[in-house]
């Protein structure tokens, strides 16, 4: 059995976490997953996130995101902390889950580093690609769902929720560069990154995601014909 890595990406407040939860719940009760499990093609579904998917990652997430932190995290340090979180997460959880045949739903992955630390902070994209390679040992997403939303609209949604975290506090021009980063990545990786208009109702977005996933599952796991 070989699992698949399905990643949710996008700017702050684009609705990734909401959609990941909806897809997780839908998959768990879906006929298609039951059939794949019965045919021993898929073990089950797992959900996780970056940063913060492991015990070490929880500490790194706190350092990276707490609104008022005493560390004055510098861009290169920020990049390496995200990479450290990812390296731990991939080796401790994601790779073993994939090898055991799980569908893994992950809130953010390598494209976030390219978009935020590369396009947003202005760090060298080629170096970030190399660092992503080190942190993942070459493991890549099988499908990336990019929830496409205007950066300002996303930030307004998060502000309605309360106190902004350290990255959300960056100015709008930073978040616009991040948005351009995701757009550039999607343009260069049309095969794996699927753009989804995120300025619609949660139900409409969820329905589109389910259709994309159903198409991907039937490509990845052609079910044997009944005898
Ligand atoms: N980061 C991360 C890097 O800089 N580099 C990296 O390498 C990585 C991995 C992670 C932070 O770290 C940065 C990026 C981030 O700043 P996070 O918690 O993953 O933190 O990221 P956020 O984007 O901040 O997560 P949020 O929870 O804030 O946003 P989501 O997950 O996109 O959105 P969600 O689902 O929580 O929804 C936000 C709000 O909008 C509402 C929800 O109810 C909620 O209130 N909402 C909608 N409103 C209207 N219409 C819809 N369709 C809606 N869907 C959701």
mmCIF file of C-alpha atoms and ligand atoms in Angstrom:
data_model
loop_
_atom_site.group_PDB
_atom_site.id
_atom_site.type_symbol
_atom_site.label_atom_id
_atom_site.label_comp_id
_atom_site.label_asym_id
_atom_site.label_seq_id
_atom_site.Cartn_x
_atom_site.Cartn_y
_atom_site.Cartn_z
ATOM 1 C CA UNK A 1 0.000 0.000 0.000
ATOM 2 C CA UNK A 2 1.248 3.484 -0.788
ATOM 3 C CA UNK A 3 -0.491 6.557 0.582
ATOM 4 C CA UNK A 4 -0.796 10.023 -0.937
ATOM 5 C CA UNK A 5 0.026 13.470 0.411
ATOM 6 C CA UNK A 6 -2.725 16.055 -0.107
ATOM 7 C CA UNK A 7 -1.758 19.599 0.876
ATOM 8 C CA UNK A 8 -3.864 22.716 1.519
ATOM 9 C CA UNK A 9 -2.170 26.051 0.764
ATOM 10 C CA UNK A 10 -3.033 29.735 0.580
ATOM 11 C CA UNK A 11 -2.787 33.122 2.266
ATOM 12 C CA UNK A 12 -3.904 33.841 5.831
ATOM 13 C CA UNK A 13 -7.597 33.205 6.388
ATOM 14 C CA UNK A 14 -8.199 31.623 2.965
ATOM 15 C CA UNK A 15 -10.152 28.799 4.643
ATOM 16 C CA UNK A 16 -7.607 25.949 4.492
ATOM 17 C CA UNK A 17 -8.233 24.647 7.963
ATOM 18 C CA UNK A 18 -12.014 24.750 7.503
ATOM 19 C CA UNK A 19 -11.786 22.890 4.181
ATOM 20 C CA UNK A 20 -9.287 20.334 5.477
ATOM 21 C CA UNK A 21 -11.681 19.441 8.293
ATOM 22 C CA UNK A 22 -14.635 19.241 5.873
ATOM 23 C CA UNK A 23 -12.689 16.979 3.497
ATOM 24 C CA UNK A 24 -11.488 14.774 6.371
ATOM 25 C CA UNK A 25 -15.059 14.282 7.599
ATOM 26 C CA UNK A 26 -16.406 13.730 4.096
ATOM 27 C CA UNK A 27 -13.719 11.159 3.277
ATOM 28 C CA UNK A 28 -14.324 9.236 6.463
ATOM 29 C CA UNK A 29 -17.956 8.694 5.579
ATOM 30 C CA UNK A 30 -17.472 8.352 1.811
ATOM 31 C CA UNK A 31 -18.145 5.216 -0.149
ATOM 32 C CA UNK A 32 -15.011 5.711 -2.214
ATOM 33 C CA UNK A 33 -12.736 5.456 0.849
ATOM 34 C CA UNK A 34 -14.625 2.383 2.074
ATOM 35 C CA UNK A 35 -14.048 0.713 -1.312
ATOM 36 C CA UNK A 36 -10.348 1.623 -1.357
ATOM 37 C CA UNK A 37 -9.934 0.246 2.160
ATOM 38 C CA UNK A 38 -11.828 -2.942 1.283
ATOM 39 C CA UNK A 39 -9.541 -3.442 -1.734
ATOM 40 C CA UNK A 40 -6.492 -2.901 0.552
ATOM 41 C CA UNK A 41 -5.385 0.030 -1.592
ATOM 42 C CA UNK A 42 -5.612 2.650 1.173
ATOM 43 C CA UNK A 43 -5.262 2.229 4.960
ATOM 44 C CA UNK A 44 -7.306 5.260 6.055
ATOM 45 C CA UNK A 45 -7.029 9.054 6.284
ATOM 46 C CA UNK A 46 -4.878 11.215 8.605
ATOM 47 C CA UNK A 47 -4.793 14.978 9.137
ATOM 48 C CA UNK A 48 -1.911 17.142 10.261
ATOM 49 C CA UNK A 49 -0.347 20.592 9.852
ATOM 50 C CA UNK A 50 2.828 22.615 9.452
ATOM 51 C CA UNK A 51 4.150 24.098 11.580
ATOM 52 C CA UNK A 52 3.126 22.099 14.623
ATOM 53 C CA UNK A 53 2.381 18.542 13.509
ATOM 54 C CA UNK A 54 4.793 16.938 16.003
ATOM 55 C CA UNK A 55 5.643 17.530 19.661
ATOM 56 C CA UNK A 56 8.801 19.388 18.629
ATOM 57 C CA UNK A 57 6.770 21.248 16.002
ATOM 58 C CA UNK A 58 4.318 22.496 18.647
ATOM 59 C CA UNK A 59 7.213 24.312 20.374
ATOM 60 C CA UNK A 60 8.552 25.650 17.061
ATOM 61 C CA UNK A 61 5.067 26.864 16.108
ATOM 62 C CA UNK A 62 4.798 28.770 19.362
ATOM 63 C CA UNK A 63 8.172 30.463 18.802
ATOM 64 C CA UNK A 64 7.289 31.284 15.196
ATOM 65 C CA UNK A 65 3.753 32.552 15.690
ATOM 66 C CA UNK A 66 3.244 33.991 19.172
ATOM 67 C CA UNK A 67 2.160 37.618 18.638
ATOM 68 C CA UNK A 68 4.569 39.333 21.005
ATOM 69 C CA UNK A 69 7.749 37.342 21.153
ATOM 70 C CA UNK A 70 11.018 38.295 22.698
ATOM 71 C CA UNK A 71 13.195 36.619 20.078
ATOM 72 C CA UNK A 72 12.982 39.136 17.193
ATOM 73 C CA UNK A 73 13.124 36.190 14.782
ATOM 74 C CA UNK A 74 15.242 37.140 11.755
ATOM 75 C CA UNK A 75 14.232 36.008 8.209
ATOM 76 C CA UNK A 76 16.989 33.371 7.853
ATOM 77 C CA UNK A 77 16.253 32.022 11.346
ATOM 78 C CA UNK A 78 12.534 31.931 10.481
ATOM 79 C CA UNK A 79 13.312 29.951 7.326
ATOM 80 C CA UNK A 80 15.405 27.409 9.224
ATOM 81 C CA UNK A 81 12.828 26.994 11.988
ATOM 82 C CA UNK A 82 10.119 26.171 9.414
ATOM 83 C CA UNK A 83 12.555 23.743 7.777
ATOM 84 C CA UNK A 84 13.300 22.118 11.153
ATOM 85 C CA UNK A 85 9.584 21.687 11.817
ATOM 86 C CA UNK A 86 9.173 20.095 8.375
ATOM 87 C CA UNK A 87 12.159 17.742 8.675
ATOM 88 C CA UNK A 88 10.854 16.411 11.991
ATOM 89 C CA UNK A 89 7.293 16.140 10.700
ATOM 90 C CA UNK A 90 8.204 14.303 7.488
ATOM 91 C CA UNK A 91 10.456 11.726 9.135
ATOM 92 C CA UNK A 92 8.425 11.192 12.297
ATOM 93 C CA UNK A 93 4.921 11.142 10.828
ATOM 94 C CA UNK A 94 4.275 11.869 7.162
ATOM 95 C CA UNK A 95 6.654 9.368 5.544
ATOM 96 C CA UNK A 96 5.675 6.486 7.888
ATOM 97 C CA UNK A 97 1.988 7.235 7.294
ATOM 98 C CA UNK A 98 2.456 7.269 3.514
ATOM 99 C CA UNK A 99 4.419 4.026 3.651
ATOM 100 C CA UNK A 100 1.595 2.485 5.671
ATOM 101 C CA UNK A 101 -0.913 3.501 2.965
ATOM 102 C CA UNK A 102 -2.648 6.509 4.533
ATOM 103 C CA UNK A 103 -4.121 9.467 2.685
ATOM 104 C CA UNK A 104 -2.471 12.354 4.537
ATOM 105 C CA UNK A 105 -4.211 15.753 4.592
ATOM 106 C CA UNK A 106 -1.650 18.414 5.525
ATOM 107 C CA UNK A 107 -2.356 22.072 6.318
ATOM 108 C CA UNK A 108 0.596 23.798 4.504
ATOM 109 C CA UNK A 109 3.819 22.232 3.197
ATOM 110 C CA UNK A 110 6.870 23.278 1.120
ATOM 111 C CA UNK A 111 5.024 25.827 -1.057
ATOM 112 C CA UNK A 112 4.304 27.922 2.049
ATOM 113 C CA UNK A 113 8.049 28.353 2.577
ATOM 114 C CA UNK A 114 8.560 29.417 -1.037
ATOM 115 C CA UNK A 115 5.616 31.829 -0.829
ATOM 116 C CA UNK A 116 6.239 33.326 2.647
ATOM 117 C CA UNK A 117 10.016 33.208 3.116
ATOM 118 C CA UNK A 118 10.829 33.422 -0.626
ATOM 119 C CA UNK A 119 8.309 35.776 -2.211
ATOM 120 C CA UNK A 120 7.260 37.415 1.080
ATOM 121 C CA UNK A 121 10.584 37.923 2.892
ATOM 122 C CA UNK A 122 12.672 38.028 -0.296
ATOM 123 C CA UNK A 123 14.994 35.102 0.513
ATOM 124 C CA UNK A 124 16.600 33.277 -2.405
ATOM 125 C CA UNK A 125 14.125 30.884 -4.045
ATOM 126 C CA UNK A 126 16.777 28.442 -5.305
ATOM 127 C CA UNK A 127 18.223 28.134 -1.792
ATOM 128 C CA UNK A 128 14.746 27.542 -0.369
ATOM 129 C CA UNK A 129 14.162 24.788 -2.954
ATOM 130 C CA UNK A 130 17.375 23.129 -1.735
ATOM 131 C CA UNK A 131 16.371 23.508 1.889
ATOM 132 C CA UNK A 132 12.926 22.051 1.152
ATOM 133 C CA UNK A 133 14.698 19.126 -0.481
ATOM 134 C CA UNK A 134 16.826 18.576 2.651
ATOM 135 C CA UNK A 135 13.834 18.914 4.997
ATOM 136 C CA UNK A 136 11.675 16.457 3.056
ATOM 137 C CA UNK A 137 14.380 14.122 1.654
ATOM 138 C CA UNK A 138 12.636 14.684 -1.661
ATOM 139 C CA UNK A 139 9.107 13.838 -0.515
ATOM 140 C CA UNK A 140 6.604 15.884 -2.524
ATOM 141 C CA UNK A 141 2.909 16.603 -2.387
ATOM 142 C CA UNK A 142 0.775 14.417 -4.682
ATOM 143 C CA UNK A 143 -1.974 17.034 -4.834
ATOM 144 C CA UNK A 144 -1.980 20.635 -3.604
ATOM 145 C CA UNK A 145 -5.267 22.461 -3.177
ATOM 146 C CA UNK A 146 -4.517 26.187 -3.387
ATOM 147 C CA UNK A 147 -7.358 28.223 -1.913
ATOM 148 C CA UNK A 148 -7.125 31.387 -3.921
ATOM 149 C CA UNK A 149 -8.290 34.481 -2.055
ATOM 150 C CA UNK A 150 -7.376 38.170 -2.075
ATOM 151 C CA UNK A 151 -4.833 38.689 0.729
ATOM 152 C CA UNK A 152 -6.784 41.621 2.187
ATOM 153 C CA UNK A 153 -10.020 39.625 2.399
ATOM 154 C CA UNK A 154 -8.195 36.744 4.119
ATOM 155 C CA UNK A 155 -6.564 39.053 6.655
ATOM 156 C CA UNK A 156 -9.934 40.671 7.422
ATOM 157 C CA UNK A 157 -11.346 37.220 8.145
ATOM 158 C CA UNK A 158 -8.508 36.435 10.574
ATOM 159 C CA UNK A 159 -8.796 39.838 12.267
ATOM 160 C CA UNK A 160 -12.471 39.157 12.969
ATOM 161 C CA UNK A 161 -11.262 36.110 14.896
ATOM 162 C CA UNK A 162 -9.158 38.195 17.318
ATOM 163 C CA UNK A 163 -5.456 38.714 18.088
ATOM 164 C CA UNK A 164 -3.219 38.423 14.991
ATOM 165 C CA UNK A 165 -0.193 36.094 15.193
ATOM 166 C CA UNK A 166 3.381 37.268 14.395
ATOM 167 C CA UNK A 167 3.124 36.550 10.657
ATOM 168 C CA UNK A 168 -0.423 37.904 10.312
ATOM 169 C CA UNK A 169 0.879 41.171 11.792
ATOM 170 C CA UNK A 170 3.143 41.767 8.761
ATOM 171 C CA UNK A 171 1.909 44.578 6.494
ATOM 172 C CA UNK A 172 -0.462 44.037 3.583
ATOM 173 C CA UNK A 173 2.312 44.363 0.967
ATOM 174 C CA UNK A 174 4.034 41.308 2.506
ATOM 175 C CA UNK A 175 0.822 39.286 2.261
ATOM 176 C CA UNK A 176 0.296 40.454 -1.333
ATOM 177 C CA UNK A 177 3.779 39.194 -2.253
ATOM 178 C CA UNK A 178 2.917 35.860 -0.602
ATOM 179 C CA UNK A 179 -0.246 35.739 -2.722
ATOM 180 C CA UNK A 180 1.802 36.444 -5.885
ATOM 181 C CA UNK A 181 4.136 33.656 -4.808
ATOM 182 C CA UNK A 182 1.324 31.119 -4.628
ATOM 183 C CA UNK A 183 0.071 32.311 -8.035
ATOM 184 C CA UNK A 184 3.531 31.863 -9.591
ATOM 185 C CA UNK A 185 3.911 28.398 -8.056
ATOM 186 C CA UNK A 186 0.490 27.350 -9.361
ATOM 187 C CA UNK A 187 1.326 28.617 -12.826
ATOM 188 C CA UNK A 188 4.547 26.571 -12.892
ATOM 189 C CA UNK A 189 3.016 23.385 -11.442
ATOM 190 C CA UNK A 190 -0.357 23.021 -13.117
ATOM 191 C CA UNK A 191 -0.209 19.242 -12.810
ATOM 192 C CA UNK A 192 -0.107 19.116 -8.980
ATOM 193 C CA UNK A 193 -1.415 22.512 -7.789
ATOM 194 C CA UNK A 194 -5.153 22.987 -8.262
ATOM 195 C CA UNK A 195 -6.420 26.573 -7.786
ATOM 196 C CA UNK A 196 -9.790 26.862 -6.058
ATOM 197 C CA UNK A 197 -11.682 30.158 -5.822
ATOM 198 C CA UNK A 198 -12.036 30.670 -2.055
ATOM 199 C CA UNK A 199 -14.323 33.713 -2.160
ATOM 200 C CA UNK A 200 -17.412 31.480 -2.263
ATOM 201 C CA UNK A 201 -19.481 29.682 0.346
ATOM 202 C CA UNK A 202 -17.771 26.948 2.359
ATOM 203 C CA UNK A 203 -20.176 24.402 0.841
ATOM 204 C CA UNK A 204 -19.388 25.382 -2.774
ATOM 205 C CA UNK A 205 -15.632 25.194 -2.097
ATOM 206 C CA UNK A 206 -16.001 21.844 -0.322
ATOM 207 C CA UNK A 207 -17.943 20.405 -3.248
ATOM 208 C CA UNK A 208 -15.240 21.402 -5.744
ATOM 209 C CA UNK A 209 -12.535 19.914 -3.514
ATOM 210 C CA UNK A 210 -14.456 16.639 -3.258
ATOM 211 C CA UNK A 211 -14.725 16.437 -7.068
ATOM 212 C CA UNK A 212 -11.000 17.095 -7.505
ATOM 213 C CA UNK A 213 -10.166 14.476 -4.920
ATOM 214 C CA UNK A 214 -12.481 11.887 -6.434
ATOM 215 C CA UNK A 215 -10.808 12.408 -9.832
ATOM 216 C CA UNK A 216 -7.334 12.119 -8.275
ATOM 217 C CA UNK A 217 -8.249 8.977 -6.315
ATOM 218 C CA UNK A 218 -9.531 7.216 -9.423
ATOM 219 C CA UNK A 219 -6.265 8.105 -11.185
ATOM 220 C CA UNK A 220 -4.063 6.955 -8.306
ATOM 221 C CA UNK A 221 -6.011 3.823 -7.393
ATOM 222 C CA UNK A 222 -7.857 2.235 -10.301
ATOM 223 C CA UNK A 223 -10.207 -0.152 -8.475
ATOM 224 C CA UNK A 224 -10.100 -3.778 -9.685
ATOM 225 C CA UNK A 225 -13.193 -4.782 -11.681
ATOM 226 C CA UNK A 226 -15.623 -6.983 -9.732
ATOM 227 C CA UNK A 227 -15.235 -10.704 -10.636
HETATM 228 N N1 LIG B 1 4.250 29.743 7.370
HETATM 229 C C1 LIG B 1 3.966 28.400 7.384
HETATM 230 C C2 LIG B 1 5.417 30.228 6.790
HETATM 231 O O1 LIG B 1 5.690 31.430 6.815
HETATM 232 N N2 LIG B 1 6.264 29.344 6.191
HETATM 233 C C3 LIG B 1 6.021 27.998 6.180
HETATM 234 O O2 LIG B 1 6.845 27.228 5.647
HETATM 235 C C4 LIG B 1 4.824 27.507 6.800
HETATM 236 C C5 LIG B 1 4.530 26.040 6.805
HETATM 237 C C6 LIG B 1 1.001 29.136 9.901
HETATM 238 C C7 LIG B 1 1.702 30.461 9.665
HETATM 239 O O3 LIG B 1 3.035 30.161 9.327
HETATM 240 C C8 LIG B 1 3.349 30.681 8.058
HETATM 241 C C9 LIG B 1 2.043 30.896 7.378
HETATM 242 C C10 LIG B 1 1.110 31.228 8.506
HETATM 243 O O4 LIG B 1 1.250 32.602 8.800
HETATM 244 P P1 LIG B 1 -1.490 28.638 10.010
HETATM 245 O O5 LIG B 1 -2.284 28.528 11.228
HETATM 246 O O6 LIG B 1 -1.328 27.456 9.189
HETATM 247 O O7 LIG B 1 -0.147 29.322 10.508
HETATM 248 O O8 LIG B 1 -1.908 29.665 8.933
HETATM 249 P P2 LIG B 1 -3.085 30.575 8.769
HETATM 250 O O9 LIG B 1 -3.255 30.788 7.344
HETATM 251 O O10 LIG B 1 -2.842 31.771 9.601
HETATM 252 O O11 LIG B 1 -4.311 29.708 9.308
HETATM 253 P P3 LIG B 1 -5.639 30.293 9.614
HETATM 254 O O12 LIG B 1 -6.327 29.317 10.487
HETATM 255 O O13 LIG B 1 -5.555 31.686 10.110
HETATM 256 O O14 LIG B 1 -6.324 30.406 8.198
HETATM 257 P P4 LIG B 1 -6.977 29.319 7.307
HETATM 258 O O15 LIG B 1 -6.697 27.957 7.803
HETATM 259 O O16 LIG B 1 -6.679 29.592 5.911
HETATM 260 O O17 LIG B 1 -8.505 29.659 7.461
HETATM 261 P P5 LIG B 1 -9.630 29.081 8.419
HETATM 262 O O18 LIG B 1 -10.242 27.893 7.812
HETATM 263 O O19 LIG B 1 -9.119 28.957 9.809
HETATM 264 O O20 LIG B 1 -10.656 30.267 8.293
HETATM 265 C C11 LIG B 1 -10.342 31.565 8.725
HETATM 266 C C12 LIG B 1 -11.627 32.299 9.074
HETATM 267 O O21 LIG B 1 -12.414 32.472 7.908
HETATM 268 C C13 LIG B 1 -13.682 31.821 8.046
HETATM 269 C C14 LIG B 1 -13.529 30.822 9.168
HETATM 270 O O22 LIG B 1 -14.728 30.536 9.816
HETATM 271 C C15 LIG B 1 -12.516 31.520 10.071
HETATM 272 O O23 LIG B 1 -13.137 32.413 10.920
HETATM 273 N N3 LIG B 1 -13.993 31.197 6.748
HETATM 274 C C16 LIG B 1 -14.775 31.761 5.826
HETATM 275 N N4 LIG B 1 -15.450 32.940 5.800
HETATM 276 C C17 LIG B 1 -16.173 33.213 4.683
HETATM 277 N N5 LIG B 1 -16.266 32.382 3.595
HETATM 278 C C18 LIG B 1 -15.618 31.202 3.591
HETATM 279 N N6 LIG B 1 -15.704 30.400 2.513
HETATM 280 C C19 LIG B 1 -14.836 30.854 4.743
HETATM 281 N N7 LIG B 1 -14.055 29.777 5.054
HETATM 282 C C20 LIG B 1 -13.546 30.006 6.271
#
